[in-house]
Amino acid sequence: MNFEFSEEQLLLRDQARGLLADVCSPAVVRRVLESDEMYAQDVWKTIAEMGWTATVIPEAHGGLGLSYYELAVIAEELGRAAAPVPFSSTVYLATEALLLAGSLTQQERWLPQLAAGEVIGALAYAEGKGQPSADRLETRFENGRLSGTKLAVADGCCAQLLVVAATSADGPVLCLVDPSVAGVTAETVRTVDPTRPHANLRFENAEAELLGTPGEGWAILEALLDRAAVLFAWEQLGAADACLDMAKEYALGRYAFGRPIASYQAIKHKLADMYVKNTLARSNAYYGAWALNTNAPELPLAAATARVGSTQALYYASKENIQTHGGMGYTWEFDCQFYYRRSKLLAVTIGSEALWQQRLLDAAGSAAAA
């Protein structure tokens, strides 16, 4: 089976790469890193105008109605640029939650705004140490009101729409919350990557709206995370390829003892190992994109495989990129840090690598038993 993208999708990739090179240069990433900006609003406006936030949203709700292949291509290029925008929280998580479980009324209200980039979304489900689970939920939804605390919510400090996991009399539920209502407070959390802000959210009898069927909230969340994992994998893969390109260009231009350091075996091996890991991750990401786009029964397995592969590839590439640059790679002036920071953050955004390794084992076991 061939999972390669079509010529049109590859053309979209090239166009996206060119656009981001113009509007989201390393200087823009550094500007956000070194300032109090929560995200690059100019970049966000541009990509929203290009329709990227509307990629898979149906045309009936103001979207483009394209496939997840196109969205994977865009995710890859945003990762390559280390774009400091709330795209993943809004598109992979909030939008997907509404597409999965939203009522027609909820979709008509929120999807056009999400498509236009007028609303930033976020998913809040983690509450404490350890891996989140349905039986550990303490945030309570009752009589249309929400009370509890969510920790380290990606883009929680700039979101205008929250998807929140909670428990209720009927079991786990997902809720929609407008963070501007009374009873919602956000406290910014410092992370290893300031270009992707996080916040702790507290709900005190805040008005909330049920999303999906009562009692099925955790099942919906699991399905949502599988879908998001594929898209995060493509974003991580784009960043990993950027690290390889950066390391290669530096090695070709940096001379030691009269020779480019790229001619030395130790550097060649670093670059070769990065390439191999990225290529393996890409094959898994293709499989994930196919499973997501076709809603195949293999999606849980494909998503976990893609997630683990790309997480490992990006961490290795970002680390070896710094090593290839030598002592200069550790300095504030060099851009290697952008990808190392992003690798550490993305590795835990929707659950740790250990969690996804366990999900991979569980999915593989289920597939073998079928």
PDB file of C-alpha atoms in Angstrom, residues 21-294:
ATOM      1  CA  ALA A  21       9.745  31.063   5.631  1.00  0.00           C
ATOM      2  CA  ASP A  22       8.434  34.572   4.949  1.00  0.00           C
ATOM      3  CA  VAL A  23       6.143  35.130   7.952  1.00  0.00           C
ATOM      4  CA  CYS A  24       7.588  32.801  10.606  1.00  0.00           C
ATOM      5  CA  SER A  25      11.345  33.105  10.389  1.00  0.00           C
ATOM      6  CA  PRO A  26      13.606  32.175  13.325  1.00  0.00           C
ATOM      7  CA  ALA A  27      13.604  35.867  14.198  1.00  0.00           C
ATOM      8  CA  VAL A  28       9.841  35.697  14.806  1.00  0.00           C
ATOM      9  CA  VAL A  29      10.224  32.611  17.004  1.00  0.00           C
ATOM     10  CA  ARG A  30      12.965  34.367  18.970  1.00  0.00           C
ATOM     11  CA  ARG A  31      10.797  37.474  19.319  1.00  0.00           C
ATOM     12  CA  VAL A  32       8.086  35.457  21.042  1.00  0.00           C
ATOM     13  CA  LEU A  33      10.625  33.523  23.112  1.00  0.00           C
ATOM     14  CA  GLU A  34      12.192  36.694  24.453  1.00  0.00           C
ATOM     15  CA  SER A  35       9.008  38.720  25.006  1.00  0.00           C
ATOM     16  CA  ASP A  36       5.744  38.534  26.905  1.00  0.00           C
ATOM     17  CA  GLU A  37       3.787  37.594  23.770  1.00  0.00           C
ATOM     18  CA  MET A  38       1.697  34.472  24.300  1.00  0.00           C
ATOM     19  CA  TYR A  39       1.898  33.643  20.611  1.00  0.00           C
ATOM     20  CA  ALA A  40       2.767  35.306  17.290  1.00  0.00           C
ATOM     21  CA  GLN A  41      -0.498  37.044  16.479  1.00  0.00           C
ATOM     22  CA  ASP A  42       0.740  38.160  13.056  1.00  0.00           C
ATOM     23  CA  VAL A  43       1.562  34.571  12.082  1.00  0.00           C
ATOM     24  CA  TRP A  44      -1.758  33.331  13.467  1.00  0.00           C
ATOM     25  CA  LYS A  45      -3.655  35.924  11.424  1.00  0.00           C
ATOM     26  CA  THR A  46      -1.811  34.943   8.255  1.00  0.00           C
ATOM     27  CA  ILE A  47      -2.374  31.208   8.550  1.00  0.00           C
ATOM     28  CA  ALA A  48      -6.031  31.767   9.428  1.00  0.00           C
ATOM     29  CA  GLU A  49      -6.436  33.920   6.314  1.00  0.00           C
ATOM     30  CA  MET A  50      -4.839  31.115   4.314  1.00  0.00           C
ATOM     31  CA  GLY A  51      -7.565  28.782   5.593  1.00  0.00           C
ATOM     32  CA  TRP A  52      -5.274  26.424   7.500  1.00  0.00           C
ATOM     33  CA  THR A  53      -7.454  26.581  10.604  1.00  0.00           C
ATOM     34  CA  ALA A  54     -10.418  25.590   8.417  1.00  0.00           C
ATOM     35  CA  THR A  55      -8.745  22.672   6.628  1.00  0.00           C
ATOM     36  CA  VAL A  56     -10.952  19.727   7.656  1.00  0.00           C
ATOM     37  CA  ILE A  57     -13.994  21.656   8.875  1.00  0.00           C
ATOM     38  CA  PRO A  58     -16.960  20.980   6.538  1.00  0.00           C
ATOM     39  CA  GLU A  59     -17.895  23.716   4.107  1.00  0.00           C
ATOM     40  CA  ALA A  60     -21.321  23.916   5.733  1.00  0.00           C
ATOM     41  CA  HIS A  61     -19.608  25.274   8.844  1.00  0.00           C
ATOM     42  CA  GLY A  62     -17.285  27.708   7.108  1.00  0.00           C
ATOM     43  CA  GLY A  63     -14.434  25.271   6.474  1.00  0.00           C
ATOM     44  CA  LEU A  64     -12.612  24.026   3.398  1.00  0.00           C
ATOM     45  CA  GLY A  65     -13.767  20.420   3.699  1.00  0.00           C
ATOM     46  CA  LEU A  66     -10.349  19.014   2.802  1.00  0.00           C
ATOM     47  CA  SER A  67      -8.844  15.747   3.998  1.00  0.00           C
ATOM     48  CA  TYR A  68      -6.563  14.949   6.907  1.00  0.00           C
ATOM     49  CA  TYR A  69      -3.746  14.464   4.411  1.00  0.00           C
ATOM     50  CA  GLU A  70      -3.770  18.212   3.766  1.00  0.00           C
ATOM     51  CA  LEU A  71      -3.875  18.903   7.483  1.00  0.00           C
ATOM     52  CA  ALA A  72      -0.925  16.549   8.056  1.00  0.00           C
ATOM     53  CA  VAL A  73       1.068  18.461   5.427  1.00  0.00           C
ATOM     54  CA  ILE A  74       0.323  21.762   7.166  1.00  0.00           C
ATOM     55  CA  ALA A  75       1.176  20.307  10.575  1.00  0.00           C
ATOM     56  CA  GLU A  76       4.527  19.127   9.226  1.00  0.00           C
ATOM     57  CA  GLU A  77       5.450  22.596   7.990  1.00  0.00           C
ATOM     58  CA  LEU A  78       4.340  24.315  11.192  1.00  0.00           C
ATOM     59  CA  GLY A  79       6.629  21.916  13.043  1.00  0.00           C
ATOM     60  CA  ARG A  80       9.475  22.633  10.644  1.00  0.00           C
ATOM     61  CA  ALA A  81       9.111  26.357  11.377  1.00  0.00           C
ATOM     62  CA  ALA A  82       8.699  25.816  15.149  1.00  0.00           C
ATOM     63  CA  ALA A  83       5.732  28.140  14.725  1.00  0.00           C
ATOM     64  CA  PRO A  84       4.768  29.905  17.977  1.00  0.00           C
ATOM     65  CA  VAL A  85       1.006  29.691  17.416  1.00  0.00           C
ATOM     66  CA  PRO A  86      -1.866  27.840  19.156  1.00  0.00           C
ATOM     67  CA  PHE A  87      -2.607  25.725  16.079  1.00  0.00           C
ATOM     68  CA  SER A  88      -2.447  22.296  17.682  1.00  0.00           C
ATOM     69  CA  SER A  89      -4.680  23.199  20.630  1.00  0.00           C
ATOM     70  CA  THR A  90      -7.227  24.828  18.362  1.00  0.00           C
ATOM     71  CA  VAL A  91      -7.214  22.490  15.360  1.00  0.00           C
ATOM     72  CA  TYR A  92      -6.044  19.069  16.560  1.00  0.00           C
ATOM     73  CA  LEU A  93      -7.959  19.209  19.849  1.00  0.00           C
ATOM     74  CA  ALA A  94     -10.815  21.714  20.179  1.00  0.00           C
ATOM     75  CA  THR A  95     -11.972  21.500  16.566  1.00  0.00           C
ATOM     76  CA  GLU A  96     -11.659  17.713  16.514  1.00  0.00           C
ATOM     77  CA  ALA A  97     -13.641  17.443  19.753  1.00  0.00           C
ATOM     78  CA  LEU A  98     -16.514  19.341  18.173  1.00  0.00           C
ATOM     79  CA  LEU A  99     -16.314  17.287  14.974  1.00  0.00           C
ATOM     80  CA  LEU A 100     -16.353  14.084  16.999  1.00  0.00           C
ATOM     81  CA  ALA A 101     -19.019  14.822  19.577  1.00  0.00           C
ATOM     82  CA  GLY A 102     -20.552  18.255  19.073  1.00  0.00           C
ATOM     83  CA  SER A 103     -24.263  18.676  18.521  1.00  0.00           C
ATOM     84  CA  LEU A 104     -25.409  20.483  15.401  1.00  0.00           C
ATOM     85  CA  THR A 105     -26.097  23.572  17.496  1.00  0.00           C
ATOM     86  CA  GLN A 106     -22.639  23.475  19.040  1.00  0.00           C
ATOM     87  CA  GLN A 107     -20.981  22.959  15.670  1.00  0.00           C
ATOM     88  CA  GLU A 108     -22.950  25.804  14.092  1.00  0.00           C
ATOM     89  CA  ARG A 109     -21.914  28.097  16.912  1.00  0.00           C
ATOM     90  CA  TRP A 110     -18.218  27.280  17.242  1.00  0.00           C
ATOM     91  CA  LEU A 111     -16.876  25.735  14.040  1.00  0.00           C
ATOM     92  CA  PRO A 112     -17.204  28.849  11.843  1.00  0.00           C
ATOM     93  CA  GLN A 113     -15.286  30.853  14.455  1.00  0.00           C
ATOM     94  CA  LEU A 114     -12.618  28.177  14.766  1.00  0.00           C
ATOM     95  CA  ALA A 115     -12.373  27.956  10.981  1.00  0.00           C
ATOM     96  CA  ALA A 116     -11.784  31.697  10.711  1.00  0.00           C
ATOM     97  CA  GLY A 117      -9.180  31.700  13.467  1.00  0.00           C
ATOM     98  CA  GLU A 118     -11.360  34.039  15.503  1.00  0.00           C
ATOM     99  CA  VAL A 119     -11.450  31.611  18.427  1.00  0.00           C
ATOM    100  CA  ILE A 120      -8.536  29.773  19.990  1.00  0.00           C
ATOM    101  CA  GLY A 121      -9.375  26.451  21.592  1.00  0.00           C
ATOM    102  CA  ALA A 122      -7.731  24.274  24.233  1.00  0.00           C
ATOM    103  CA  LEU A 123      -8.186  20.867  25.843  1.00  0.00           C
ATOM    104  CA  ALA A 124      -8.055  20.571  29.644  1.00  0.00           C
ATOM    105  CA  TYR A 125      -7.940  17.078  31.066  1.00  0.00           C
ATOM    106  CA  ALA A 126      -4.852  16.591  33.289  1.00  0.00           C
ATOM    107  CA  GLU A 127      -5.314  17.161  37.026  1.00  0.00           C
ATOM    108  CA  GLY A 128      -2.303  15.835  38.917  1.00  0.00           C
ATOM    109  CA  LYS A 129       0.758  13.627  38.899  1.00  0.00           C
ATOM    110  CA  GLY A 130       0.730  10.416  36.913  1.00  0.00           C
ATOM    111  CA  GLN A 131      -1.136   9.495  33.776  1.00  0.00           C
ATOM    112  CA  PRO A 132      -4.695  10.903  33.528  1.00  0.00           C
ATOM    113  CA  SER A 133      -7.477   8.321  33.699  1.00  0.00           C
ATOM    114  CA  ALA A 134     -11.254   8.263  33.996  1.00  0.00           C
ATOM    115  CA  ASP A 135     -11.229   7.089  37.609  1.00  0.00           C
ATOM    116  CA  ARG A 136      -8.894   9.884  38.692  1.00  0.00           C
ATOM    117  CA  LEU A 137     -11.062  12.760  37.513  1.00  0.00           C
ATOM    118  CA  GLU A 138     -11.961  15.133  40.331  1.00  0.00           C
ATOM    119  CA  THR A 139     -13.296  18.075  38.350  1.00  0.00           C
ATOM    120  CA  ARG A 140     -17.088  17.867  38.741  1.00  0.00           C
ATOM    121  CA  PHE A 141     -19.840  18.726  36.265  1.00  0.00           C
ATOM    122  CA  GLU A 142     -23.275  19.014  37.824  1.00  0.00           C
ATOM    123  CA  ASN A 143     -26.445  20.888  36.838  1.00  0.00           C
ATOM    124  CA  GLY A 144     -24.624  22.769  34.084  1.00  0.00           C
ATOM    125  CA  ARG A 145     -21.844  23.931  36.401  1.00  0.00           C
ATOM    126  CA  LEU A 146     -18.193  22.956  36.561  1.00  0.00           C
ATOM    127  CA  SER A 147     -15.856  22.944  39.574  1.00  0.00           C
ATOM    128  CA  GLY A 148     -12.268  21.763  39.810  1.00  0.00           C
ATOM    129  CA  THR A 149      -8.713  22.418  38.654  1.00  0.00           C
ATOM    130  CA  LYS A 150      -6.867  21.484  35.469  1.00  0.00           C
ATOM    131  CA  LEU A 151      -3.095  21.599  35.239  1.00  0.00           C
ATOM    132  CA  ALA A 152      -0.703  22.607  32.466  1.00  0.00           C
ATOM    133  CA  VAL A 153      -3.317  23.316  29.810  1.00  0.00           C
ATOM    134  CA  ALA A 154      -1.607  24.122  26.520  1.00  0.00           C
ATOM    135  CA  ASP A 155      -2.709  27.605  25.347  1.00  0.00           C
ATOM    136  CA  GLY A 156      -5.099  27.751  28.306  1.00  0.00           C
ATOM    137  CA  CYS A 157      -4.101  31.349  28.969  1.00  0.00           C
ATOM    138  CA  CYS A 158      -5.173  32.595  25.521  1.00  0.00           C
ATOM    139  CA  ALA A 159      -8.083  30.259  24.650  1.00  0.00           C
ATOM    140  CA  GLN A 160     -11.644  31.471  24.103  1.00  0.00           C
ATOM    141  CA  LEU A 161     -13.066  27.936  24.099  1.00  0.00           C
ATOM    142  CA  LEU A 162     -12.183  25.143  26.499  1.00  0.00           C
ATOM    143  CA  VAL A 163     -12.940  21.447  26.166  1.00  0.00           C
ATOM    144  CA  VAL A 164     -12.813  20.083  29.711  1.00  0.00           C
ATOM    145  CA  ALA A 165     -12.894  16.493  30.975  1.00  0.00           C
ATOM    146  CA  ALA A 166     -14.867  16.007  34.171  1.00  0.00           C
ATOM    147  CA  THR A 167     -16.816  13.480  36.176  1.00  0.00           C
ATOM    148  CA  SER A 168     -20.566  13.568  36.737  1.00  0.00           C
ATOM    149  CA  ALA A 169     -23.422  11.506  38.149  1.00  0.00           C
ATOM    150  CA  ASP A 170     -23.513   9.690  34.803  1.00  0.00           C
ATOM    151  CA  GLY A 171     -19.764   9.065  34.651  1.00  0.00           C
ATOM    152  CA  PRO A 172     -17.001  10.859  32.717  1.00  0.00           C
ATOM    153  CA  VAL A 173     -18.092  13.744  30.488  1.00  0.00           C
ATOM    154  CA  LEU A 174     -16.598  16.400  28.258  1.00  0.00           C
ATOM    155  CA  CYS A 175     -17.765  19.982  28.638  1.00  0.00           C
ATOM    156  CA  LEU A 176     -17.520  23.164  26.629  1.00  0.00           C
ATOM    157  CA  VAL A 177     -16.581  26.221  28.652  1.00  0.00           C
ATOM    158  CA  ASP A 178     -16.220  29.854  27.678  1.00  0.00           C
ATOM    159  CA  PRO A 179     -13.277  30.973  29.867  1.00  0.00           C
ATOM    160  CA  SER A 180     -14.660  34.509  30.056  1.00  0.00           C
ATOM    161  CA  VAL A 181     -17.602  33.411  32.236  1.00  0.00           C
ATOM    162  CA  ALA A 182     -17.625  33.949  35.984  1.00  0.00           C
ATOM    163  CA  GLY A 183     -15.815  31.323  37.987  1.00  0.00           C
ATOM    164  CA  VAL A 184     -12.946  30.617  35.582  1.00  0.00           C
ATOM    165  CA  THR A 185      -9.434  31.755  36.462  1.00  0.00           C
ATOM    166  CA  ALA A 186      -6.145  31.053  34.685  1.00  0.00           C
ATOM    167  CA  GLU A 187      -2.626  31.094  36.097  1.00  0.00           C
ATOM    168  CA  THR A 188       0.209  31.081  33.575  1.00  0.00           C
ATOM    169  CA  VAL A 189       2.711  28.258  33.998  1.00  0.00           C
ATOM    170  CA  ARG A 190       6.350  28.564  32.973  1.00  0.00           C
ATOM    171  CA  THR A 191       7.490  25.704  30.737  1.00  0.00           C
ATOM    172  CA  VAL A 192      10.650  24.709  28.916  1.00  0.00           C
ATOM    173  CA  ASP A 193       9.202  26.297  25.749  1.00  0.00           C
ATOM    174  CA  PRO A 194       7.791  29.798  26.393  1.00  0.00           C
ATOM    175  CA  THR A 195       6.647  30.022  22.749  1.00  0.00           C
ATOM    176  CA  ARG A 196       3.856  27.562  23.645  1.00  0.00           C
ATOM    177  CA  PRO A 197       2.267  28.981  26.823  1.00  0.00           C
ATOM    178  CA  HIS A 198       0.475  26.826  29.395  1.00  0.00           C
ATOM    179  CA  ALA A 199      -1.851  27.626  32.258  1.00  0.00           C
ATOM    180  CA  ASN A 200      -3.442  26.072  35.302  1.00  0.00           C
ATOM    181  CA  LEU A 201      -7.207  26.573  35.137  1.00  0.00           C
ATOM    182  CA  ARG A 202      -9.556  26.736  38.089  1.00  0.00           C
ATOM    183  CA  PHE A 203     -13.327  26.383  37.780  1.00  0.00           C
ATOM    184  CA  GLU A 204     -15.574  27.493  40.634  1.00  0.00           C
ATOM    185  CA  ASN A 205     -19.198  26.722  39.807  1.00  0.00           C
ATOM    186  CA  ALA A 206     -18.529  27.963  36.267  1.00  0.00           C
ATOM    187  CA  GLU A 207     -21.199  27.693  33.600  1.00  0.00           C
ATOM    188  CA  ALA A 208     -20.501  24.763  31.255  1.00  0.00           C
ATOM    189  CA  GLU A 209     -22.212  22.858  28.464  1.00  0.00           C
ATOM    190  CA  LEU A 210     -22.185  19.103  27.951  1.00  0.00           C
ATOM    191  CA  LEU A 211     -20.292  17.905  24.879  1.00  0.00           C
ATOM    192  CA  GLY A 212     -21.359  14.489  23.632  1.00  0.00           C
ATOM    193  CA  THR A 213     -23.214  11.722  25.439  1.00  0.00           C
ATOM    194  CA  PRO A 214     -23.238  11.664  29.276  1.00  0.00           C
ATOM    195  CA  GLY A 215     -20.984   8.965  30.651  1.00  0.00           C
ATOM    196  CA  GLU A 216     -19.015   8.555  27.417  1.00  0.00           C
ATOM    197  CA  GLY A 217     -16.672  11.474  27.949  1.00  0.00           C
ATOM    198  CA  TRP A 218     -13.550   9.398  28.464  1.00  0.00           C
ATOM    199  CA  ALA A 219     -14.239   7.236  25.409  1.00  0.00           C
ATOM    200  CA  ILE A 220     -14.618  10.400  23.340  1.00  0.00           C
ATOM    201  CA  LEU A 221     -11.399  11.766  24.841  1.00  0.00           C
ATOM    202  CA  GLU A 222      -9.502   8.581  23.966  1.00  0.00           C
ATOM    203  CA  ALA A 223     -10.724   8.812  20.361  1.00  0.00           C
ATOM    204  CA  LEU A 224      -9.799  12.495  20.277  1.00  0.00           C
ATOM    205  CA  LEU A 225      -6.270  11.790  21.520  1.00  0.00           C
ATOM    206  CA  ASP A 226      -5.762   9.110  18.866  1.00  0.00           C
ATOM    207  CA  ARG A 227      -6.704  11.583  16.149  1.00  0.00           C
ATOM    208  CA  ALA A 228      -4.568  14.348  17.620  1.00  0.00           C
ATOM    209  CA  ALA A 229      -1.595  12.009  18.063  1.00  0.00           C
ATOM    210  CA  VAL A 230      -1.322  11.550  14.294  1.00  0.00           C
ATOM    211  CA  LEU A 231      -1.274  15.290  13.698  1.00  0.00           C
ATOM    212  CA  PHE A 232       1.199  15.917  16.513  1.00  0.00           C
ATOM    213  CA  ALA A 233       3.379  13.201  14.978  1.00  0.00           C
ATOM    214  CA  TRP A 234       3.508  15.112  11.691  1.00  0.00           C
ATOM    215  CA  GLU A 235       4.348  18.335  13.525  1.00  0.00           C
ATOM    216  CA  GLN A 236       7.137  16.569  15.409  1.00  0.00           C
ATOM    217  CA  LEU A 237       8.404  15.022  12.184  1.00  0.00           C
ATOM    218  CA  GLY A 238       8.618  18.431  10.513  1.00  0.00           C
ATOM    219  CA  ALA A 239      10.651  19.734  13.442  1.00  0.00           C
ATOM    220  CA  ALA A 240      12.923  16.679  13.327  1.00  0.00           C
ATOM    221  CA  ASP A 241      13.613  17.242   9.629  1.00  0.00           C
ATOM    222  CA  ALA A 242      14.398  20.891  10.356  1.00  0.00           C
ATOM    223  CA  CYS A 243      16.978  19.765  12.928  1.00  0.00           C
ATOM    224  CA  LEU A 244      18.586  17.430  10.399  1.00  0.00           C
ATOM    225  CA  ASP A 245      18.748  20.180   7.772  1.00  0.00           C
ATOM    226  CA  MET A 246      20.196  22.643  10.283  1.00  0.00           C
ATOM    227  CA  ALA A 247      22.844  20.188  11.430  1.00  0.00           C
ATOM    228  CA  LYS A 248      23.777  19.259   7.859  1.00  0.00           C
ATOM    229  CA  GLU A 249      24.130  22.874   6.720  1.00  0.00           C
ATOM    230  CA  TYR A 250      26.278  23.747   9.727  1.00  0.00           C
ATOM    231  CA  ALA A 251      28.477  20.681   9.264  1.00  0.00           C
ATOM    232  CA  LEU A 252      29.054  21.502   5.600  1.00  0.00           C
ATOM    233  CA  GLY A 253      30.039  25.094   6.343  1.00  0.00           C
ATOM    234  CA  ARG A 254      32.052  24.643   9.542  1.00  0.00           C
ATOM    235  CA  TYR A 255      35.737  23.867   9.026  1.00  0.00           C
ATOM    236  CA  ALA A 256      38.173  22.204  11.412  1.00  0.00           C
ATOM    237  CA  PHE A 257      41.801  21.472  10.530  1.00  0.00           C
ATOM    238  CA  GLY A 258      41.146  22.711   7.016  1.00  0.00           C
ATOM    239  CA  ARG A 259      38.227  20.365   6.307  1.00  0.00           C
ATOM    240  CA  PRO A 260      34.433  20.648   6.671  1.00  0.00           C
ATOM    241  CA  ILE A 261      33.428  18.852   9.853  1.00  0.00           C
ATOM    242  CA  ALA A 262      30.858  16.998   7.705  1.00  0.00           C
ATOM    243  CA  SER A 263      33.779  15.037   6.250  1.00  0.00           C
ATOM    244  CA  TYR A 264      34.591  13.480   9.634  1.00  0.00           C
ATOM    245  CA  GLN A 265      33.129  10.073  10.373  1.00  0.00           C
ATOM    246  CA  ALA A 266      31.713  11.002  13.777  1.00  0.00           C
ATOM    247  CA  ILE A 267      29.605  13.784  12.244  1.00  0.00           C
ATOM    248  CA  LYS A 268      28.585  11.615   9.294  1.00  0.00           C
ATOM    249  CA  HIS A 269      27.269   8.998  11.704  1.00  0.00           C
ATOM    250  CA  LYS A 270      25.279  11.568  13.660  1.00  0.00           C
ATOM    251  CA  LEU A 271      23.614  12.845  10.510  1.00  0.00           C
ATOM    252  CA  ALA A 272      23.003   9.329   9.203  1.00  0.00           C
ATOM    253  CA  ASP A 273      21.385   8.238  12.479  1.00  0.00           C
ATOM    254  CA  MET A 274      19.151  11.317  12.445  1.00  0.00           C
ATOM    255  CA  TYR A 275      18.111  10.546   8.879  1.00  0.00           C
ATOM    256  CA  VAL A 276      17.288   6.924   9.675  1.00  0.00           C
ATOM    257  CA  LYS A 277      15.176   7.794  12.714  1.00  0.00           C
ATOM    258  CA  ASN A 278      13.333  10.514  10.787  1.00  0.00           C
ATOM    259  CA  THR A 279      12.668   8.183   7.870  1.00  0.00           C
ATOM    260  CA  LEU A 280      11.277   5.462  10.137  1.00  0.00           C
ATOM    261  CA  ALA A 281       9.103   8.045  11.861  1.00  0.00           C
ATOM    262  CA  ARG A 282       7.857   9.272   8.489  1.00  0.00           C
ATOM    263  CA  SER A 283       6.753   5.802   7.443  1.00  0.00           C
ATOM    264  CA  ASN A 284       4.757   5.488  10.670  1.00  0.00           C
ATOM    265  CA  ALA A 285       3.330   8.980  10.229  1.00  0.00           C
ATOM    266  CA  TYR A 286       2.125   8.069   6.722  1.00  0.00           C
ATOM    267  CA  TYR A 287       0.367   5.038   8.171  1.00  0.00           C
ATOM    268  CA  GLY A 288      -1.219   7.230  10.844  1.00  0.00           C
ATOM    269  CA  ALA A 289      -2.425   9.774   8.302  1.00  0.00           C
ATOM    270  CA  TRP A 290      -4.021   7.036   6.212  1.00  0.00           C
ATOM    271  CA  ALA A 291      -5.751   5.530   9.257  1.00  0.00           C
ATOM    272  CA  LEU A 292      -7.002   8.943  10.374  1.00  0.00           C
ATOM    273  CA  ASN A 293      -8.243  10.001   6.966  1.00  0.00           C
ATOM    274  CA  THR A 294     -10.091   6.730   6.383  1.00  0.00           C
TER     275      THR A 294
END
